[in-house]
Short mmCIF file of C-alpha atoms and ligand atoms in Angstrom, two decimals:
data_model
loop_
_atom_site.label_atom_id
_atom_site.label_comp_id
_atom_site.label_asym_id
_atom_site.label_seq_id
_atom_site.Cartn_x
_atom_site.Cartn_y
_atom_site.Cartn_z
CA MET Z 23 0.00 0.00 0.00
CA LYS Z 24 1.30 3.44 -0.93
CA GLN Z 25 1.78 5.45 2.27
CA ARG Z 26 0.56 9.05 2.44
CA PRO Z 27 1.04 11.89 4.93
CA VAL Z 28 -1.63 12.43 7.59
CA ARG Z 29 -4.17 15.12 6.61
CA GLY Z 30 -3.01 18.57 7.74
CA THR Z 31 0.66 17.57 7.97
CA HIS Z 32 3.31 18.35 5.39
CA ASP Z 33 6.93 17.58 4.59
CA ILE Z 34 9.31 20.51 4.65
CA PHE Z 35 12.04 20.55 2.00
CA GLY Z 36 13.55 22.57 -0.88
CA ASN Z 37 12.93 26.30 -0.64
CA GLU Z 38 10.70 25.95 2.43
CA ILE Z 39 13.52 24.40 4.46
CA LEU Z 40 15.84 27.26 3.39
CA LYS Z 41 13.21 29.71 4.65
CA PHE Z 42 12.75 27.77 7.90
CA ASN Z 43 16.48 27.91 8.54
CA LYS Z 44 16.60 31.62 7.73
CA ILE Z 45 13.72 32.24 10.15
CA THR Z 46 15.32 30.31 13.02
CA GLN Z 47 18.69 31.97 12.44
CA CYS Z 48 17.14 35.45 12.40
CA VAL Z 49 15.15 34.74 15.58
CA ARG Z 50 18.21 33.31 17.37
CA ASP Z 51 20.33 36.38 16.49
CA ILE Z 52 17.70 38.82 17.74
CA ALA Z 53 16.79 36.78 20.86
CA ASP Z 54 20.46 36.34 21.86
CA ARG Z 55 21.14 40.07 21.58
CA SER Z 56 18.22 40.79 23.92
CA SER Z 57 19.31 38.06 26.38
CA PHE Z 58 16.36 35.70 25.95
CA ASN Z 59 17.29 32.09 26.76
CA GLU Z 60 16.26 29.27 24.45
CA LEU Z 61 14.06 26.52 25.87
CA LYS Z 62 12.89 23.26 24.28
CA THR Z 63 10.09 21.38 26.01
CA PRO Z 64 8.70 17.89 25.27
CA ILE Z 65 6.14 17.57 22.50
CA PHE Z 66 3.61 15.96 24.85
CA GLU Z 67 2.53 16.91 28.35
CA PHE Z 68 -0.18 15.86 30.81
CA SER Z 69 -3.55 16.93 29.35
CA SER Z 70 -4.40 18.91 32.50
CA LEU Z 71 -1.67 21.40 31.59
CA PHE Z 72 -3.84 22.66 28.75
CA SER Z 73 -7.53 22.08 29.43
CA LYS Z 74 -8.21 24.63 32.18
CA PRO Z 75 -5.64 27.35 31.31
CA LEU Z 76 -6.53 27.55 27.61
CA GLY Z 77 -10.24 27.67 28.48
CA GLU Z 78 -12.61 24.71 28.71
CA GLN Z 79 -14.87 26.49 26.22
CA SER Z 80 -12.12 27.49 23.79
CA ASP Z 81 -12.09 25.86 20.32
CA VAL Z 82 -8.62 24.47 20.99
CA VAL Z 83 -9.75 22.53 24.07
CA LEU Z 84 -13.23 21.63 22.84
CA LYS Z 85 -12.30 20.38 19.38
CA GLU Z 86 -8.64 20.52 18.52
CA MET Z 87 -6.42 18.75 21.03
CA TYR Z 88 -4.71 15.47 20.19
CA THR Z 89 -5.21 13.65 23.48
CA PHE Z 90 -4.55 9.97 24.17
CA GLU Z 91 -4.53 7.65 27.14
CA ASP Z 92 -1.11 6.26 27.94
CA ARG Z 93 -0.68 2.61 28.98
CA ASN Z 94 -0.58 3.64 32.63
CA ASN Z 95 -3.99 5.32 32.30
CA GLU Z 96 -2.66 8.89 32.23
CA PHE Z 97 -4.04 11.33 29.68
CA LEU Z 98 -1.40 13.02 27.55
CA THR Z 99 -1.78 15.74 24.91
CA LEU Z 100 0.41 16.78 21.99
CA ARG Z 101 1.10 20.41 22.82
CA PRO Z 102 -1.31 22.74 20.99
CA GLU Z 103 0.67 25.84 22.04
CA TYR Z 104 3.91 26.74 23.80
CA THR Z 105 3.09 29.23 26.58
CA THR Z 106 1.76 26.71 29.12
CA PRO Z 107 4.62 24.18 28.54
CA MET Z 108 7.12 27.02 28.95
CA ILE Z 109 5.55 28.02 32.26
CA ARG Z 110 5.49 24.36 33.36
CA ALA Z 111 9.20 24.06 32.48
CA ALA Z 112 10.03 27.31 34.29
CA ILE Z 113 8.34 25.97 37.42
CA SER Z 114 9.84 22.45 37.11
CA ASN Z 115 13.37 23.81 36.67
CA ASN Z 116 13.17 26.69 39.19
CA PHE Z 117 13.69 29.44 36.60
CA LEU Z 118 11.24 31.63 38.49
CA ASN Z 119 13.69 32.19 41.36
CA ASP Z 120 15.50 34.71 39.18
CA LEU Z 121 13.13 37.27 37.69
CA PRO Z 122 12.34 38.50 35.13
CA CYS Z 123 12.65 35.24 33.24
CA LYS Z 124 12.98 35.77 29.48
CA LEU Z 125 12.57 32.71 27.28
CA TYR Z 126 12.15 31.84 23.62
CA GLY Z 127 11.79 28.64 21.63
CA PHE Z 128 10.71 26.99 18.39
CA GLY Z 129 8.95 23.76 17.68
CA PRO Z 130 5.97 21.85 16.34
CA MET Z 131 2.45 22.33 17.76
CA PHE Z 132 -0.62 20.19 17.06
CA ARG Z 133 -4.23 21.28 16.58
CA ARG Z 134 -6.93 19.26 14.87
CA GLU Z 135 -8.26 22.16 12.78
CA ARG Z 136 -9.76 22.05 9.28
CA PRO Z 137 -6.66 22.23 7.05
CA GLN Z 138 -6.37 25.05 4.51
CA LYS Z 139 -3.69 27.45 3.20
CA GLY Z 140 -1.66 28.57 6.24
CA ARG Z 141 -3.53 26.23 8.61
CA TYR Z 142 -2.18 22.78 9.44
CA ARG Z 143 -2.67 20.11 12.08
CA GLN Z 144 1.05 20.02 12.77
CA PHE Z 145 2.64 23.45 12.43
CA ASN Z 146 5.70 25.20 13.86
CA GLN Z 147 5.78 28.20 16.14
CA ILE Z 148 8.33 30.72 17.35
CA ASN Z 149 7.53 31.71 20.91
CA PHE Z 150 8.73 34.52 23.20
CA GLU Z 151 7.73 34.85 26.86
CA ILE Z 152 8.62 37.12 29.79
CA PHE Z 153 7.62 35.86 33.26
CA GLY Z 154 7.63 38.04 36.36
CA SER Z 155 7.23 41.61 35.10
CA ASN Z 156 4.16 43.82 34.90
CA ASP Z 157 6.15 46.80 33.63
CA PRO Z 158 4.43 47.95 30.41
CA TYR Z 159 7.90 48.09 28.90
CA SER Z 160 7.96 44.26 28.92
CA ASP Z 161 4.89 44.29 26.62
CA VAL Z 162 6.63 46.93 24.50
CA GLU Z 163 9.92 45.04 24.34
CA LEU Z 164 8.12 41.95 23.06
CA ILE Z 165 6.18 43.87 20.42
CA TYR Z 166 9.41 45.65 19.43
CA LEU Z 167 11.22 42.30 19.01
CA ALA Z 168 8.30 40.90 17.01
CA ASN Z 169 8.41 43.97 14.76
CA CYS Z 170 12.21 43.62 14.28
CA ILE Z 171 11.86 39.95 13.29
CA LEU Z 172 8.99 40.61 10.89
CA LYS Z 173 10.81 43.57 9.27
CA LYS Z 174 13.92 41.46 8.81
CA LEU Z 175 12.10 38.47 7.31
CA LEU Z 176 9.42 40.34 5.36
CA PRO Z 177 11.04 43.67 4.46
CA ASP Z 178 8.53 44.44 1.68
CA LEU Z 179 5.36 43.75 3.63
CA ASN Z 180 3.55 46.05 5.96
CA LEU Z 181 1.90 43.77 8.46
CA LYS Z 182 -0.74 45.60 10.44
CA LEU Z 183 -0.28 45.60 14.21
CA ASN Z 184 -3.69 45.38 15.91
CA LEU Z 185 -3.80 46.25 19.59
CA ASN Z 186 -6.39 46.03 22.34
CA THR Z 187 -6.63 45.79 26.10
CA LEU Z 188 -8.85 43.39 28.04
CA GLY Z 189 -8.09 44.96 31.44
CA LYS Z 190 -7.66 42.96 34.64
CA LYS Z 191 -9.42 39.57 34.98
CA GLU Z 192 -12.13 41.02 37.26
CA GLU Z 193 -12.76 43.89 34.82
CA LEU Z 194 -12.92 41.41 31.95
CA ASN Z 195 -15.39 39.22 33.85
CA LYS Z 196 -17.74 42.19 34.36
CA TYR Z 197 -17.40 43.02 30.68
CA LYS Z 198 -18.26 39.41 29.74
CA GLU Z 199 -21.45 39.62 31.83
CA LYS Z 200 -22.46 42.79 29.99
CA LEU Z 201 -21.66 41.19 26.61
CA ASN Z 202 -23.63 38.13 27.55
CA LYS Z 203 -26.70 40.29 28.17
CA TYR Z 204 -26.17 42.31 24.98
CA PHE Z 205 -25.78 39.22 22.77
CA ASN Z 206 -28.73 37.49 24.43
CA ASP Z 207 -30.84 40.57 23.59
CA ASN Z 208 -29.69 40.24 19.95
CA LYS Z 209 -29.62 36.45 19.82
CA GLU Z 210 -31.96 36.07 16.82
CA LYS Z 211 -29.64 38.06 14.54
CA LEU Z 212 -26.51 36.01 15.36
CA SER Z 213 -25.08 33.04 13.44
CA ASP Z 214 -25.69 29.58 14.92
CA GLU Z 215 -22.01 29.31 15.84
CA SER Z 216 -22.13 32.58 17.80
CA LYS Z 217 -25.42 31.68 19.48
CA GLU Z 218 -23.60 28.72 21.06
CA LYS Z 219 -20.94 31.05 22.47
CA ILE Z 220 -23.28 33.56 24.17
CA ASN Z 221 -23.27 31.92 27.57
CA ASN Z 222 -19.84 30.32 27.74
CA ASN Z 223 -17.59 32.50 25.60
CA PRO Z 224 -19.32 35.76 24.53
CA LEU Z 225 -15.96 37.46 23.96
CA ARG Z 226 -15.25 35.25 20.93
CA ILE Z 227 -18.39 36.52 19.16
CA LEU Z 228 -16.54 39.84 18.83
CA ASP Z 229 -13.99 38.32 16.43
CA SER Z 230 -16.49 36.26 14.39
CA LYS Z 231 -16.02 36.72 10.64
CA ASN Z 232 -19.74 36.27 9.89
CA GLU Z 233 -21.19 39.50 8.43
CA ASN Z 234 -24.30 39.54 10.64
CA ASP Z 235 -22.23 38.86 13.74
CA GLU Z 236 -19.89 41.69 12.76
CA ARG Z 237 -22.82 44.07 12.42
CA ILE Z 238 -24.10 43.19 15.90
CA SER Z 239 -20.58 43.34 17.38
CA ARG Z 240 -20.00 46.84 16.03
CA LEU Z 241 -22.69 48.16 18.40
CA ALA Z 242 -21.68 45.96 21.35
CA PRO Z 243 -20.55 47.53 24.66
CA LEU Z 244 -16.82 48.33 24.85
CA ILE Z 245 -14.33 47.11 27.45
CA THR Z 246 -13.27 50.73 28.08
CA GLU Z 247 -16.25 51.39 30.37
CA PHE Z 248 -14.99 48.64 32.72
CA LEU Z 249 -11.31 49.57 32.83
CA SER Z 250 -9.74 50.94 36.02
CA LYS Z 251 -7.34 53.90 35.87
CA GLU Z 252 -4.44 51.49 36.42
CA SER Z 253 -5.46 49.37 33.42
CA LYS Z 254 -5.95 52.43 31.25
CA ASP Z 255 -2.53 53.82 32.27
CA HIS Z 256 -0.82 50.51 31.42
CA PHE Z 257 -2.34 50.60 27.94
CA VAL Z 258 -1.59 54.28 27.35
CA GLU Z 259 2.07 53.76 28.28
CA ILE Z 260 2.33 50.94 25.76
CA LYS Z 261 0.73 53.00 23.00
CA ASN Z 262 2.98 55.99 23.74
CA SER Z 263 6.11 53.83 23.67
CA LEU Z 264 5.12 52.25 20.36
CA THR Z 265 4.55 55.68 18.89
CA GLN Z 266 8.01 56.75 20.09
CA LEU Z 267 9.50 53.63 18.53
CA GLU Z 268 7.65 54.50 15.29
CA ILE Z 269 5.82 51.16 15.27
CA PRO Z 270 2.43 51.90 13.71
CA PHE Z 271 -0.64 50.19 15.19
CA VAL Z 272 -4.41 50.27 15.01
CA GLU Z 273 -6.61 49.93 18.05
CA ASN Z 274 -9.08 47.11 17.48
CA ALA Z 275 -11.77 46.74 20.16
CA ASN Z 276 -12.81 43.38 18.66
CA LEU Z 277 -9.39 41.79 19.12
CA VAL Z 278 -9.88 39.22 21.89
CA ARG Z 279 -7.60 36.25 20.95
CA GLY Z 280 -8.63 32.58 20.92
CA LEU Z 281 -7.21 31.37 24.22
CA ASP Z 282 -8.75 32.17 27.60
CA TYR Z 283 -5.72 33.14 29.61
CA TYR Z 284 -5.30 36.73 28.37
CA CYS Z 285 -5.80 40.00 30.26
CA HIS Z 286 -4.60 43.59 29.64
CA THR Z 287 -2.66 43.90 26.38
CA VAL Z 288 -3.50 41.69 23.40
CA PHE Z 289 -1.95 42.14 19.95
CA GLU Z 290 -1.76 40.58 16.51
CA PHE Z 291 0.23 41.29 13.37
CA LYS Z 292 -2.11 40.69 10.44
CA THR Z 293 -1.85 40.45 6.65
CA ASP Z 294 -4.42 40.31 3.87
CA LEU Z 295 -2.23 37.99 1.76
CA LEU Z 296 -3.16 34.69 3.43
CA GLY Z 297 -6.94 34.61 3.03
CA SER Z 298 -8.80 33.82 6.23
CA GLN Z 299 -5.61 32.77 8.09
CA ASP Z 300 -4.68 36.43 8.41
CA THR Z 301 -2.76 36.41 11.70
CA VAL Z 302 0.96 35.83 11.40
CA LEU Z 303 1.86 36.59 15.01
CA GLY Z 304 -0.27 36.98 18.12
CA GLY Z 305 0.09 37.30 21.85
CA GLY Z 306 -0.57 39.29 24.96
CA ARG Z 307 -0.45 39.44 28.73
CA TYR Z 308 -1.59 36.56 30.95
CA ASP Z 309 -1.19 37.70 34.58
CA GLY Z 310 -2.50 34.93 36.86
CA LEU Z 311 -1.71 32.01 34.52
CA ILE Z 312 1.54 31.07 36.27
CA SER Z 313 -0.26 30.62 39.61
CA ILE Z 314 -3.02 28.55 37.93
CA LEU Z 315 -0.23 26.20 36.81
CA GLY Z 316 1.13 25.88 40.35
CA GLY Z 317 3.74 28.65 40.36
CA ALA Z 318 3.88 31.89 42.34
CA ASP Z 319 1.40 34.67 41.58
CA LEU Z 320 3.49 36.26 38.83
CA PRO Z 321 2.56 38.23 35.74
CA GLY Z 322 3.53 37.13 32.24
CA VAL Z 323 3.45 38.33 28.66
CA GLY Z 324 4.45 36.77 25.32
CA TRP Z 325 3.69 36.01 21.70
CA ALA Z 326 3.90 33.27 19.10
CA ALA Z 327 4.25 33.34 15.32
CA GLY Z 328 3.54 30.56 12.84
CA ILE Z 329 6.68 29.60 10.92
CA GLU Z 330 4.67 28.16 7.98
CA ARG Z 331 2.72 31.43 7.66
CA LEU Z 332 5.94 33.47 7.71
CA SER Z 333 7.44 31.16 5.14
CA LEU Z 334 4.40 31.50 2.83
CA LEU Z 335 4.91 35.28 2.87
CA MET Z 336 8.69 35.22 2.32
CA GLN Z 337 10.44 35.56 -1.04
CA ASP Z 338 12.13 32.40 -2.34
CA ILE Z 339 15.75 32.06 -1.28
CA LYS Z 340 18.43 31.29 -3.88
CA LYS Z 341 20.23 28.08 -2.99
CA GLU Z 342 24.00 28.48 -2.99
CA VAL Z 343 25.59 26.62 -5.91
CA ASN Z 344 28.20 23.95 -5.30
CA ASP Z 345 31.58 25.57 -5.97
CA ILE Z 346 33.25 22.41 -7.14
CA HIS Z 347 32.26 19.32 -9.01
CA ILE Z 348 34.45 16.22 -8.90
CA ALA Z 349 34.98 13.88 -11.84
CA ILE Z 350 36.81 10.60 -11.39
CA ILE Z 351 37.28 8.42 -14.44
CA ASP Z 352 38.13 5.08 -12.84
CA LYS Z 353 37.50 3.28 -9.54
CA GLN Z 354 41.26 2.68 -9.07
CA TYR Z 355 41.68 6.41 -8.18
CA LYS Z 356 39.24 6.33 -5.29
CA LEU Z 357 41.94 6.95 -2.68
CA ASN Z 358 42.73 10.27 -4.40
CA LEU Z 359 39.05 11.09 -4.34
CA ILE Z 360 38.90 10.50 -0.60
CA GLN Z 361 41.95 12.68 -0.03
CA LEU Z 362 40.50 15.38 -2.27
CA THR Z 363 37.08 15.49 -0.54
CA ASN Z 364 38.79 15.59 2.88
CA TYR Z 365 40.94 18.51 1.66
CA LEU Z 366 37.91 20.38 0.27
CA ASN Z 367 35.94 19.81 3.44
CA ILE Z 368 38.75 21.06 5.71
CA ASN Z 369 39.10 24.16 3.51
CA LYS Z 370 35.31 24.78 3.65
CA PHE Z 371 34.53 24.42 -0.07
CA THR Z 372 31.14 23.02 -1.14
CA PHE Z 373 31.54 20.11 -3.53
CA TYR Z 374 29.58 17.37 -5.23
CA TRP Z 375 30.31 13.97 -6.72
CA ASN Z 376 27.63 11.80 -8.35
CA TYR Z 377 29.20 8.32 -7.83
CA LYS Z 378 29.74 7.98 -11.58
CA TYR Z 379 33.14 6.97 -12.98
CA ASN Z 380 32.50 8.77 -16.24
CA LEU Z 381 33.97 12.12 -17.29
CA LYS Z 382 31.24 13.01 -19.78
CA LYS Z 383 28.40 12.43 -17.32
CA SER Z 384 30.26 14.35 -14.60
CA LEU Z 385 30.85 17.31 -16.93
CA SER Z 386 27.22 17.53 -17.95
CA LYS Z 387 26.10 17.30 -14.29
CA ALA Z 388 28.59 20.06 -13.38
CA ASN Z 389 27.06 22.30 -16.08
CA GLU Z 390 23.53 21.45 -14.98
CA MET Z 391 24.40 22.39 -11.39
CA ASN Z 392 26.20 25.60 -12.40
CA ALA Z 393 29.42 24.51 -10.70
CA LYS Z 394 32.26 27.01 -10.90
CA PHE Z 395 35.09 24.46 -11.12
CA ILE Z 396 35.52 20.81 -11.99
CA ILE Z 397 38.40 18.77 -10.59
CA ILE Z 398 39.26 15.73 -12.68
CA ILE Z 399 41.07 12.69 -11.33
CA GLY Z 400 42.31 10.81 -14.37
CA ASP Z 401 45.13 8.62 -15.75
CA GLU Z 402 47.64 11.34 -16.62
CA THR Z 403 47.30 13.39 -13.47
CA PHE Z 404 47.26 10.29 -11.28
CA LYS Z 405 50.74 9.26 -12.48
CA LYS Z 406 52.06 12.77 -11.67
CA GLU Z 407 50.17 12.88 -8.33
CA LEU Z 408 48.31 15.95 -9.56
CA TYR Z 409 44.67 17.00 -10.00
CA SER Z 410 43.39 18.61 -13.17
CA ILE Z 411 41.20 21.61 -12.32
CA LYS Z 412 39.07 23.50 -14.84
CA ASP Z 413 37.54 26.94 -14.32
CA LEU Z 414 34.10 26.42 -15.90
CA THR Z 415 33.55 30.15 -16.35
CA THR Z 416 36.71 30.89 -18.36
CA GLY Z 417 37.52 27.38 -19.64
CA GLU Z 418 41.07 27.63 -18.24
CA GLN Z 419 42.45 24.20 -17.18
CA ILE Z 420 45.54 23.55 -15.05
CA GLU Z 421 47.18 20.64 -13.21
CA LEU Z 422 47.87 21.21 -9.52
CA SER Z 423 49.01 19.33 -6.45
CA LEU Z 424 46.41 19.03 -3.67
CA GLU Z 425 47.84 21.79 -1.46
CA ASN Z 426 47.71 24.37 -4.29
CA ILE Z 427 44.02 23.94 -5.09
CA LYS Z 428 42.80 26.33 -2.40
CA LYS Z 429 44.94 29.25 -3.64
CA PHE Z 430 43.91 28.65 -7.26
CA ILE Z 431 40.20 28.68 -6.44
CA ASN Z 432 40.44 31.65 -4.11
CA ASP Z 433 42.38 33.67 -6.70
CA LYS Z 434 39.66 32.98 -9.28
CA SER Z 435 36.65 33.58 -7.02
P1 HAM W 3 -2.21 31.57 18.66
O1 HAM W 3 -2.81 32.85 18.14
O2 HAM W 3 -3.12 30.45 18.89
O3 HAM W 3 -1.43 31.97 19.98
O4 HAM W 3 -1.06 31.09 17.66
C1 HAM W 3 0.00 31.95 17.32
C2 HAM W 3 0.34 31.82 15.84
O5 HAM W 3 0.57 30.46 15.50
C3 HAM W 3 -0.78 32.25 14.90
O6 HAM W 3 -0.76 33.65 14.74
C4 HAM W 3 -0.38 31.54 13.62
O7 HAM W 3 0.63 32.25 12.92
C5 HAM W 3 0.19 30.25 14.14
N1 HAM W 3 -0.83 29.18 14.08
C6 HAM W 3 -1.80 28.91 14.96
N2 HAM W 3 -2.53 27.85 14.56
C7 HAM W 3 -2.00 27.43 13.39
C8 HAM W 3 -2.29 26.37 12.48
N3 HAM W 3 -3.29 25.49 12.70
N4 HAM W 3 -1.53 26.23 11.36
C9 HAM W 3 -0.51 27.10 11.13
N5 HAM W 3 -0.17 28.12 11.97
C10 HAM W 3 -0.91 28.29 13.08
C11 HAM W 3 -0.77 31.08 20.77
O8 HAM W 3 -0.49 29.96 20.45
C12 HAM W 3 -0.31 31.70 22.07
N6 HAM W 3 0.36 30.68 22.86
C13 HAM W 3 0.62 32.87 21.79
C14 HAM W 3 1.17 33.49 23.03
C15 HAM W 3 2.42 33.32 23.53
N7 HAM W 3 0.51 34.29 23.84
C16 HAM W 3 1.30 34.64 24.84
N8 HAM W 3 2.47 34.04 24.66
#
């Protein structure tokens, strides 16, 4: 039987792998300069790590988690996101004794969503988190880093930064009560999907993409009437800092995010180039989450970006050509081949040999691959303990001993 990949998963190769590597390199450079430490956590965790913190009524928990019972009757889940595992790891490894704790990481996440362009069941995220600071500058620093990474990877695109505040948990809860009443009063005009959310998750109706829902949401009460002075000041400081940093943003009162743990600042960088999967990067503040997971009562803030979505938006990357092609015309010269490849490797040249003992085939492969030089190991040169090297740009051909090859190539390059 011909095997096929599981729906919603994909193999990463060719230009996509070049983009993935460029993304991880760019993130590492920027994270290292700002003293974020890299963390890798296991791909599966106990299911209880996710169900309550992400929200028992959230789509992720209700429909999308890959959960299975282990042989010792424990329920495990393939991680659907990275914030809760990072907090779990910070608690397990005592990182929270030294605050603020700044972490970043990459890796695969799993959500059983309906696959489409930019939406997969296994996808990769970049994640940044700061635990232990409620200084608005920690929100700003994270948005600033996100902006730097996006500008570096997508220099020609203007992703739109959407910003909102949800206030403190108690302010948000009062707001939810008011929304619940408002949407109940307008229940008949809402889509079936939104009707189901009125009682358990009225906030999510605000970001519904259904036209009727949008119309009702436009007239819905705003969080601002429930915000304390402290919450308002936190948000104003963030907006002022972003303006000073010349990072443009739009305030979007309907931005609520899909996971339940958020409070205060929430943000998303959006594009209109990916159809309905328009969010490339999203995050916000989650004060209270660390204590729910068994840690001290500490604030936290962070974001995640989808690597596949970034890669879909990036320009193709030109693969570097192999500098040198090797042609060997007979098996008896294999020892010279081994010495040559060892020499080229030590001197950091890229090279290629196609396991064919045939000069003609090697030459045509070298042309096909746009090699700059071909080194031929043949009868004549073998007797003289030399290698014949041809500059494929100029056609110049010369016989050299092994130790002179580097100088010849460097002089020509
Ligand atoms: P999220 O909005 O669920 O947030 O996911 C963040 C990003 O992951 C999305 O903006 C998108 O680029 C990518 N993503 C999500 N689902 C998929 C999918 N099915 N296929 C491809 N890409 C996807 C979180 O996960 C939060 N943990 C972010 C966070 C960190 N908040 C605070 N700290």
